Amino acid sequence: MCPRPLRLLLSLLAFPLFACAEPKVSLATGPREYVPSDYSQVLKKWTREKSLIVFQELDAKLTVTATFESWDFRWAYVVRYAADYRLTVEQRRELLQHTMEQTADDYEFYVALYGTSWRWTDLSRPTSAWIVRLIDDEGSETAPSKIEAIPKPGAIERRYFPYTTVWRHAFRIRFPRNGIDGRPTIARTASWFGLRFAGAEGNEELRWEIETPQVRPAALDIDWQEPHQVSASTEDLQERRARHE
């Protein structure tokens, strides 16, 4: 079996042969026509992964996978979640309304990462070796308003974000939609936005290319079809929903 540095080098040399361009995304709002089986494809569209490689050491200092929980992603998520838990039409409508309202003031990312030290990759602690910023190609750079650690990811995280493993820290990271000066943290004229992870060991960026102009979230007017049988109580729904806030 090849030594680890050699295997890493071979994989790096081979990667360009098989890599494909990341899909562009739209920040437009409005109704979607997703079915539960669409979730995996939508998740892939809104997820990015990068590894920070130090070639002198042939070592991966940081590997990050992040999903931007956009309007589009959240719609597909709710459709899949509602089908899995057999929510009623009214429960699904309430969950969608609540979920979309969360996009009004913040941008939220689900992030799972690992690196050379478990302690250094805990972004929620002052001892973390890394800082994270929301950036765009217009020069905007914004610090998180909240970094929420998920110390023990459960069935929900592993089901809906399958790159979550016991080897990774998991977080929900929120950024304000507007800075203290009132300007959008993702410029309306931006062609891409992303997350920058930086520290003493280097820096890496995850980018989402934008395909259409942004549209702010609008009021919801949702007419769910085909009610499902209820197998989750209202208390269960509220408890699961609280985990996502």
PDB file of C-alpha atoms in Angstrom:
ATOM      1  CA  MET A   1       0.000   0.000   0.000  1.00  0.00           C
ATOM      2  CA  CYS A   2       1.326   3.490  -0.851  1.00  0.00           C
ATOM      3  CA  PRO A   3       2.497   5.724   1.975  1.00  0.00           C
ATOM      4  CA  ARG A   4       0.004   8.430   2.931  1.00  0.00           C
ATOM      5  CA  PRO A   5       1.975  11.355   1.386  1.00  0.00           C
ATOM      6  CA  LEU A   6       2.307   9.478  -1.902  1.00  0.00           C
ATOM      7  CA  ARG A   7      -1.368   8.595  -1.961  1.00  0.00           C
ATOM      8  CA  LEU A   8      -2.278  12.216  -1.293  1.00  0.00           C
ATOM      9  CA  LEU A   9      -0.013  13.396  -4.115  1.00  0.00           C
ATOM     10  CA  LEU A  10      -1.490  10.887  -6.553  1.00  0.00           C
ATOM     11  CA  SER A  11      -5.021  11.923  -5.670  1.00  0.00           C
ATOM     12  CA  LEU A  12      -4.147  15.586  -6.179  1.00  0.00           C
ATOM     13  CA  LEU A  13      -2.634  14.874  -9.583  1.00  0.00           C
ATOM     14  CA  ALA A  14      -5.668  12.884 -10.649  1.00  0.00           C
ATOM     15  CA  PHE A  15      -8.305  15.303  -9.333  1.00  0.00           C
ATOM     16  CA  PRO A  16      -8.306  17.762 -12.280  1.00  0.00           C
ATOM     17  CA  LEU A  17      -9.008  14.914 -14.667  1.00  0.00           C
ATOM     18  CA  PHE A  18     -12.327  14.163 -13.005  1.00  0.00           C
ATOM     19  CA  ALA A  19     -13.364  17.457 -11.416  1.00  0.00           C
ATOM     20  CA  CYS A  20     -16.323  19.312 -12.893  1.00  0.00           C
ATOM     21  CA  ALA A  21     -17.494  22.874 -12.518  1.00  0.00           C
ATOM     22  CA  GLU A  22     -19.701  23.682  -9.560  1.00  0.00           C
ATOM     23  CA  PRO A  23     -23.282  24.563 -10.535  1.00  0.00           C
ATOM     24  CA  LYS A  24     -24.258  28.218 -10.416  1.00  0.00           C
ATOM     25  CA  VAL A  25     -26.971  29.141  -7.935  1.00  0.00           C
ATOM     26  CA  SER A  26     -29.831  31.611  -7.801  1.00  0.00           C
ATOM     27  CA  LEU A  27     -30.719  33.638  -4.726  1.00  0.00           C
ATOM     28  CA  ALA A  28     -34.200  34.335  -6.093  1.00  0.00           C
ATOM     29  CA  THR A  29     -37.144  33.613  -3.826  1.00  0.00           C
ATOM     30  CA  GLY A  30     -40.639  32.391  -4.593  1.00  0.00           C
ATOM     31  CA  PRO A  31     -42.517  29.071  -4.694  1.00  0.00           C
ATOM     32  CA  ARG A  32     -40.779  25.882  -5.789  1.00  0.00           C
ATOM     33  CA  GLU A  33     -42.190  22.641  -7.189  1.00  0.00           C
ATOM     34  CA  TYR A  34     -39.944  20.133  -5.457  1.00  0.00           C
ATOM     35  CA  VAL A  35     -40.835  16.575  -4.514  1.00  0.00           C
ATOM     36  CA  PRO A  36     -39.067  14.639  -1.732  1.00  0.00           C
ATOM     37  CA  SER A  37     -36.779  12.795  -4.154  1.00  0.00           C
ATOM     38  CA  ASP A  38     -35.320  16.119  -5.345  1.00  0.00           C
ATOM     39  CA  TYR A  39     -33.604  16.774  -2.025  1.00  0.00           C
ATOM     40  CA  SER A  40     -30.319  14.989  -2.758  1.00  0.00           C
ATOM     41  CA  GLN A  41     -29.789  16.953  -5.960  1.00  0.00           C
ATOM     42  CA  VAL A  42     -30.674  20.266  -4.319  1.00  0.00           C
ATOM     43  CA  LEU A  43     -28.325  19.481  -1.426  1.00  0.00           C
ATOM     44  CA  LYS A  44     -25.526  18.821  -3.886  1.00  0.00           C
ATOM     45  CA  LYS A  45     -26.225  22.095  -5.699  1.00  0.00           C
ATOM     46  CA  TRP A  46     -25.895  24.152  -2.521  1.00  0.00           C
ATOM     47  CA  THR A  47     -22.934  22.283  -0.983  1.00  0.00           C
ATOM     48  CA  ARG A  48     -19.229  23.012  -1.460  1.00  0.00           C
ATOM     49  CA  GLU A  49     -16.123  21.234  -0.186  1.00  0.00           C
ATOM     50  CA  LYS A  50     -12.476  22.223  -0.108  1.00  0.00           C
ATOM     51  CA  SER A  51      -9.260  20.968   1.467  1.00  0.00           C
ATOM     52  CA  LEU A  52      -6.322  23.163   2.394  1.00  0.00           C
ATOM     53  CA  ILE A  53      -3.226  21.269   1.223  1.00  0.00           C
ATOM     54  CA  VAL A  54       0.305  22.202   2.281  1.00  0.00           C
ATOM     55  CA  PHE A  55       2.369  20.775  -0.575  1.00  0.00           C
ATOM     56  CA  GLN A  56       5.670  21.000   1.297  1.00  0.00           C
ATOM     57  CA  GLU A  57       4.230  18.614   3.891  1.00  0.00           C
ATOM     58  CA  LEU A  58       1.762  16.826   1.584  1.00  0.00           C
ATOM     59  CA  ASP A  59      -0.821  17.154   4.310  1.00  0.00           C
ATOM     60  CA  ALA A  60      -4.436  18.383   4.451  1.00  0.00           C
ATOM     61  CA  LYS A  61      -4.546  21.038   7.151  1.00  0.00           C
ATOM     62  CA  LEU A  62      -8.286  21.629   6.909  1.00  0.00           C
ATOM     63  CA  THR A  63     -11.157  19.985   5.048  1.00  0.00           C
ATOM     64  CA  VAL A  64     -14.469  21.840   5.043  1.00  0.00           C
ATOM     65  CA  THR A  65     -17.879  20.921   3.658  1.00  0.00           C
ATOM     66  CA  ALA A  66     -20.587  23.563   3.836  1.00  0.00           C
ATOM     67  CA  THR A  67     -24.194  23.859   2.689  1.00  0.00           C
ATOM     68  CA  PHE A  68     -25.717  27.294   2.205  1.00  0.00           C
ATOM     69  CA  GLU A  69     -29.254  27.120   3.570  1.00  0.00           C
ATOM     70  CA  SER A  70     -30.761  29.372   0.942  1.00  0.00           C
ATOM     71  CA  TRP A  71     -34.435  29.935   0.181  1.00  0.00           C
ATOM     72  CA  ASP A  72     -34.233  27.293  -2.537  1.00  0.00           C
ATOM     73  CA  PHE A  73     -32.483  24.755  -0.299  1.00  0.00           C
ATOM     74  CA  ARG A  74     -34.873  25.298   2.592  1.00  0.00           C
ATOM     75  CA  TRP A  75     -37.889  24.677   0.371  1.00  0.00           C
ATOM     76  CA  ALA A  76     -36.495  21.310  -0.749  1.00  0.00           C
ATOM     77  CA  TYR A  77     -35.502  20.482   2.834  1.00  0.00           C
ATOM     78  CA  VAL A  78     -38.997  21.111   4.190  1.00  0.00           C
ATOM     79  CA  VAL A  79     -40.577  19.019   1.432  1.00  0.00           C
ATOM     80  CA  ARG A  80     -38.272  16.088   2.244  1.00  0.00           C
ATOM     81  CA  TYR A  81     -38.616  16.497   6.019  1.00  0.00           C
ATOM     82  CA  ALA A  82     -42.404  16.716   5.816  1.00  0.00           C
ATOM     83  CA  ALA A  83     -42.546  13.525   3.758  1.00  0.00           C
ATOM     84  CA  ASP A  84     -40.187  11.654   6.102  1.00  0.00           C
ATOM     85  CA  TYR A  85     -42.161  12.609   9.213  1.00  0.00           C
ATOM     86  CA  ARG A  86     -45.585  12.387   7.544  1.00  0.00           C
ATOM     87  CA  LEU A  87     -46.595  15.891   8.538  1.00  0.00           C
ATOM     88  CA  THR A  88     -50.084  17.183   7.902  1.00  0.00           C
ATOM     89  CA  VAL A  89     -50.737  19.920   5.351  1.00  0.00           C
ATOM     90  CA  GLU A  90     -51.075  22.503   8.134  1.00  0.00           C
ATOM     91  CA  GLN A  91     -47.883  21.335   9.893  1.00  0.00           C
ATOM     92  CA  ARG A  92     -45.955  21.546   6.645  1.00  0.00           C
ATOM     93  CA  ARG A  93     -47.303  25.018   5.931  1.00  0.00           C
ATOM     94  CA  GLU A  94     -46.295  26.215   9.413  1.00  0.00           C
ATOM     95  CA  LEU A  95     -42.845  24.653   9.142  1.00  0.00           C
ATOM     96  CA  LEU A  96     -42.229  26.205   5.737  1.00  0.00           C
ATOM     97  CA  GLN A  97     -43.414  29.613   6.935  1.00  0.00           C
ATOM     98  CA  HIS A  98     -41.155  29.424   9.988  1.00  0.00           C
ATOM     99  CA  THR A  99     -38.182  28.179   7.988  1.00  0.00           C
ATOM    100  CA  MET A 100     -38.443  30.854   5.317  1.00  0.00           C
ATOM    101  CA  GLU A 101     -38.838  33.627   7.884  1.00  0.00           C
ATOM    102  CA  GLN A 102     -35.366  32.761   9.133  1.00  0.00           C
ATOM    103  CA  THR A 103     -33.893  33.970   5.833  1.00  0.00           C
ATOM    104  CA  ALA A 104     -35.150  37.527   6.365  1.00  0.00           C
ATOM    105  CA  ASP A 105     -32.281  38.712   8.594  1.00  0.00           C
ATOM    106  CA  ASP A 106     -29.520  36.124   8.281  1.00  0.00           C
ATOM    107  CA  TYR A 107     -27.573  33.897   5.930  1.00  0.00           C
ATOM    108  CA  GLU A 108     -27.048  30.472   7.451  1.00  0.00           C
ATOM    109  CA  PHE A 109     -24.583  27.714   6.598  1.00  0.00           C
ATOM    110  CA  TYR A 110     -24.355  24.161   7.871  1.00  0.00           C
ATOM    111  CA  VAL A 111     -20.635  23.380   8.149  1.00  0.00           C
ATOM    112  CA  ALA A 112     -18.763  20.161   8.941  1.00  0.00           C
ATOM    113  CA  LEU A 113     -14.970  20.148   9.056  1.00  0.00           C
ATOM    114  CA  TYR A 114     -11.875  18.382  10.307  1.00  0.00           C
ATOM    115  CA  GLY A 115      -8.186  19.228  10.451  1.00  0.00           C
ATOM    116  CA  THR A 116      -4.868  18.394  12.035  1.00  0.00           C
ATOM    117  CA  SER A 117      -6.167  19.025  15.580  1.00  0.00           C
ATOM    118  CA  TRP A 118      -9.630  18.411  16.984  1.00  0.00           C
ATOM    119  CA  ARG A 119      -9.292  21.343  19.386  1.00  0.00           C
ATOM    120  CA  TRP A 120      -8.029  23.744  16.732  1.00  0.00           C
ATOM    121  CA  THR A 121     -11.004  23.093  14.447  1.00  0.00           C
ATOM    122  CA  ASP A 122     -13.650  23.978  17.040  1.00  0.00           C
ATOM    123  CA  LEU A 123     -14.768  27.288  15.533  1.00  0.00           C
ATOM    124  CA  SER A 124     -16.957  28.096  18.547  1.00  0.00           C
ATOM    125  CA  ARG A 125     -13.995  28.379  20.927  1.00  0.00           C
ATOM    126  CA  PRO A 126     -11.439  31.181  21.327  1.00  0.00           C
ATOM    127  CA  THR A 127      -8.686  28.566  20.978  1.00  0.00           C
ATOM    128  CA  SER A 128      -9.716  27.737  17.410  1.00  0.00           C
ATOM    129  CA  ALA A 129      -6.895  28.005  14.887  1.00  0.00           C
ATOM    130  CA  TRP A 130      -9.345  29.243  12.251  1.00  0.00           C
ATOM    131  CA  ILE A 131     -11.661  32.178  11.653  1.00  0.00           C
ATOM    132  CA  VAL A 132     -14.475  32.191   9.116  1.00  0.00           C
ATOM    133  CA  ARG A 133     -15.803  35.111   7.097  1.00  0.00           C
ATOM    134  CA  LEU A 134     -18.584  35.620   4.553  1.00  0.00           C
ATOM    135  CA  ILE A 135     -17.052  37.188   1.427  1.00  0.00           C
ATOM    136  CA  ASP A 136     -17.961  38.174  -2.113  1.00  0.00           C
ATOM    137  CA  ASP A 137     -16.167  39.403  -5.228  1.00  0.00           C
ATOM    138  CA  GLU A 138     -17.117  43.013  -4.474  1.00  0.00           C
ATOM    139  CA  GLY A 139     -14.793  43.059  -1.462  1.00  0.00           C
ATOM    140  CA  SER A 140     -17.374  42.495   1.276  1.00  0.00           C
ATOM    141  CA  GLU A 141     -16.096  40.596   4.320  1.00  0.00           C
ATOM    142  CA  THR A 142     -18.377  39.843   7.261  1.00  0.00           C
ATOM    143  CA  ALA A 143     -17.801  38.122  10.604  1.00  0.00           C
ATOM    144  CA  PRO A 144     -20.388  35.625  11.864  1.00  0.00           C
ATOM    145  CA  SER A 145     -23.174  36.879  14.093  1.00  0.00           C
ATOM    146  CA  LYS A 146     -23.397  33.417  15.647  1.00  0.00           C
ATOM    147  CA  ILE A 147     -21.476  30.137  15.519  1.00  0.00           C
ATOM    148  CA  GLU A 148     -23.551  27.336  17.003  1.00  0.00           C
ATOM    149  CA  ALA A 149     -21.666  24.115  17.682  1.00  0.00           C
ATOM    150  CA  ILE A 150     -23.515  20.813  17.287  1.00  0.00           C
ATOM    151  CA  PRO A 151     -21.563  18.663  19.759  1.00  0.00           C
ATOM    152  CA  LYS A 152     -23.383  15.418  19.026  1.00  0.00           C
ATOM    153  CA  PRO A 153     -24.964  15.402  15.560  1.00  0.00           C
ATOM    154  CA  GLY A 154     -27.966  13.118  15.557  1.00  0.00           C
ATOM    155  CA  ALA A 155     -30.143  11.343  13.036  1.00  0.00           C
ATOM    156  CA  ILE A 156     -31.415  14.590  11.502  1.00  0.00           C
ATOM    157  CA  GLU A 157     -27.940  15.968  10.789  1.00  0.00           C
ATOM    158  CA  ARG A 158     -26.640  12.674   9.426  1.00  0.00           C
ATOM    159  CA  ARG A 159     -29.746  12.073   7.354  1.00  0.00           C
ATOM    160  CA  TYR A 160     -30.046  15.480   5.730  1.00  0.00           C
ATOM    161  CA  PHE A 161     -26.335  16.394   5.697  1.00  0.00           C
ATOM    162  CA  PRO A 162     -24.737  12.980   5.037  1.00  0.00           C
ATOM    163  CA  TYR A 163     -21.175  14.329   5.030  1.00  0.00           C
ATOM    164  CA  THR A 164     -21.566  14.686   8.816  1.00  0.00           C
ATOM    165  CA  THR A 165     -19.377  12.094  10.565  1.00  0.00           C
ATOM    166  CA  VAL A 166     -17.934  11.419  14.018  1.00  0.00           C
ATOM    167  CA  TRP A 167     -14.587  12.691  12.697  1.00  0.00           C
ATOM    168  CA  ARG A 168     -15.889  16.172  11.971  1.00  0.00           C
ATOM    169  CA  HIS A 169     -16.994  19.158  14.005  1.00  0.00           C
ATOM    170  CA  ALA A 170     -20.435  20.360  12.926  1.00  0.00           C
ATOM    171  CA  PHE A 171     -21.751  23.921  13.168  1.00  0.00           C
ATOM    172  CA  ARG A 172     -24.513  26.241  12.103  1.00  0.00           C
ATOM    173  CA  ILE A 173     -22.948  29.565  11.207  1.00  0.00           C
ATOM    174  CA  ARG A 174     -25.058  32.696  10.735  1.00  0.00           C
ATOM    175  CA  PHE A 175     -24.112  35.996   9.120  1.00  0.00           C
ATOM    176  CA  PRO A 176     -26.221  39.173   9.039  1.00  0.00           C
ATOM    177  CA  ARG A 177     -27.792  40.001   5.684  1.00  0.00           C
ATOM    178  CA  ASN A 178     -26.897  43.654   6.204  1.00  0.00           C
ATOM    179  CA  GLY A 179     -23.889  45.252   7.873  1.00  0.00           C
ATOM    180  CA  ILE A 180     -23.983  47.916  10.569  1.00  0.00           C
ATOM    181  CA  ASP A 181     -23.856  50.513   7.767  1.00  0.00           C
ATOM    182  CA  GLY A 182     -27.013  49.027   6.232  1.00  0.00           C
ATOM    183  CA  ARG A 183     -25.286  47.686   3.124  1.00  0.00           C
ATOM    184  CA  PRO A 184     -25.924  44.056   2.056  1.00  0.00           C
ATOM    185  CA  THR A 185     -23.198  41.655   3.171  1.00  0.00           C
ATOM    186  CA  ILE A 186     -23.548  39.947  -0.219  1.00  0.00           C
ATOM    187  CA  ALA A 187     -23.521  42.808  -2.720  1.00  0.00           C
ATOM    188  CA  ARG A 188     -26.422  42.918  -5.157  1.00  0.00           C
ATOM    189  CA  THR A 189     -23.916  43.132  -8.006  1.00  0.00           C
ATOM    190  CA  ALA A 190     -21.786  40.233  -6.745  1.00  0.00           C
ATOM    191  CA  SER A 191     -21.073  37.395  -9.170  1.00  0.00           C
ATOM    192  CA  TRP A 192     -20.096  35.035  -6.351  1.00  0.00           C
ATOM    193  CA  PHE A 193     -20.108  34.772  -2.572  1.00  0.00           C
ATOM    194  CA  GLY A 194     -18.358  32.354  -0.280  1.00  0.00           C
ATOM    195  CA  LEU A 195     -16.811  31.360   3.018  1.00  0.00           C
ATOM    196  CA  ARG A 196     -13.172  32.059   3.780  1.00  0.00           C
ATOM    197  CA  PHE A 197     -11.401  30.001   6.428  1.00  0.00           C
ATOM    198  CA  ALA A 198      -8.104  31.545   7.496  1.00  0.00           C
ATOM    199  CA  GLY A 199      -5.491  30.929  10.154  1.00  0.00           C
ATOM    200  CA  ALA A 200      -1.822  30.397  10.879  1.00  0.00           C
ATOM    201  CA  GLU A 201      -1.795  27.231   8.754  1.00  0.00           C
ATOM    202  CA  GLY A 202      -3.166  28.943   5.641  1.00  0.00           C
ATOM    203  CA  ASN A 203      -6.505  29.932   4.123  1.00  0.00           C
ATOM    204  CA  GLU A 204      -9.117  28.424   1.845  1.00  0.00           C
ATOM    205  CA  GLU A 205     -12.326  29.631   0.203  1.00  0.00           C
ATOM    206  CA  LEU A 206     -15.585  27.919  -0.699  1.00  0.00           C
ATOM    207  CA  ARG A 207     -17.460  29.785  -3.436  1.00  0.00           C
ATOM    208  CA  TRP A 208     -20.992  29.823  -4.815  1.00  0.00           C
ATOM    209  CA  GLU A 209     -21.255  31.388  -8.278  1.00  0.00           C
ATOM    210  CA  ILE A 210     -24.471  33.422  -8.730  1.00  0.00           C
ATOM    211  CA  GLU A 211     -26.477  32.993 -11.923  1.00  0.00           C
ATOM    212  CA  THR A 212     -29.293  35.529 -11.447  1.00  0.00           C
ATOM    213  CA  PRO A 213     -29.891  38.812  -9.590  1.00  0.00           C
ATOM    214  CA  GLN A 214     -30.918  38.510  -5.965  1.00  0.00           C
ATOM    215  CA  VAL A 215     -34.510  38.921  -4.814  1.00  0.00           C
ATOM    216  CA  ARG A 216     -35.421  39.522  -1.197  1.00  0.00           C
ATOM    217  CA  PRO A 217     -37.718  36.988   0.523  1.00  0.00           C
ATOM    218  CA  ALA A 218     -41.389  37.706  -0.052  1.00  0.00           C
ATOM    219  CA  ALA A 219     -44.462  36.850   1.956  1.00  0.00           C
ATOM    220  CA  LEU A 220     -45.484  33.246   1.633  1.00  0.00           C
ATOM    221  CA  ASP A 221     -48.755  32.117   0.137  1.00  0.00           C
ATOM    222  CA  ILE A 222     -48.481  28.355   0.117  1.00  0.00           C
ATOM    223  CA  ASP A 223     -51.132  25.904  -0.907  1.00  0.00           C
ATOM    224  CA  TRP A 224     -49.958  22.419  -0.002  1.00  0.00           C
ATOM    225  CA  GLN A 225     -51.497  19.528  -1.856  1.00  0.00           C
ATOM    226  CA  GLU A 226     -51.982  15.865  -0.969  1.00  0.00           C
ATOM    227  CA  PRO A 227     -52.049  15.714   2.847  1.00  0.00           C
ATOM    228  CA  HIS A 228     -50.087  12.953   4.535  1.00  0.00           C
ATOM    229  CA  GLN A 229     -50.970  10.803   7.499  1.00  0.00           C
ATOM    230  CA  VAL A 230     -49.696  12.209  10.790  1.00  0.00           C
ATOM    231  CA  SER A 231     -47.160  10.118  12.722  1.00  0.00           C
ATOM    232  CA  ALA A 232     -45.413  12.989  14.529  1.00  0.00           C
ATOM    233  CA  SER A 233     -47.100  14.817  17.406  1.00  0.00           C
ATOM    234  CA  THR A 234     -47.155  18.589  17.657  1.00  0.00           C
ATOM    235  CA  GLU A 235     -44.731  18.348  20.580  1.00  0.00           C
ATOM    236  CA  ASP A 236     -42.305  16.274  18.503  1.00  0.00           C
ATOM    237  CA  LEU A 237     -42.517  18.764  15.648  1.00  0.00           C
ATOM    238  CA  GLN A 238     -41.791  21.705  17.955  1.00  0.00           C
ATOM    239  CA  GLU A 239     -38.839  19.900  19.523  1.00  0.00           C
ATOM    240  CA  ARG A 240     -37.302  19.051  16.118  1.00  0.00           C
ATOM    241  CA  ARG A 241     -37.951  22.561  14.842  1.00  0.00           C
ATOM    242  CA  ALA A 242     -36.183  24.065  17.891  1.00  0.00           C
ATOM    243  CA  ARG A 243     -33.042  22.129  16.996  1.00  0.00           C
ATOM    244  CA  HIS A 244     -32.890  24.056  13.695  1.00  0.00           C
ATOM    245  CA  GLU A 245     -33.241  27.520  15.235  1.00  0.00           C
TER     246      GLU A 245
END
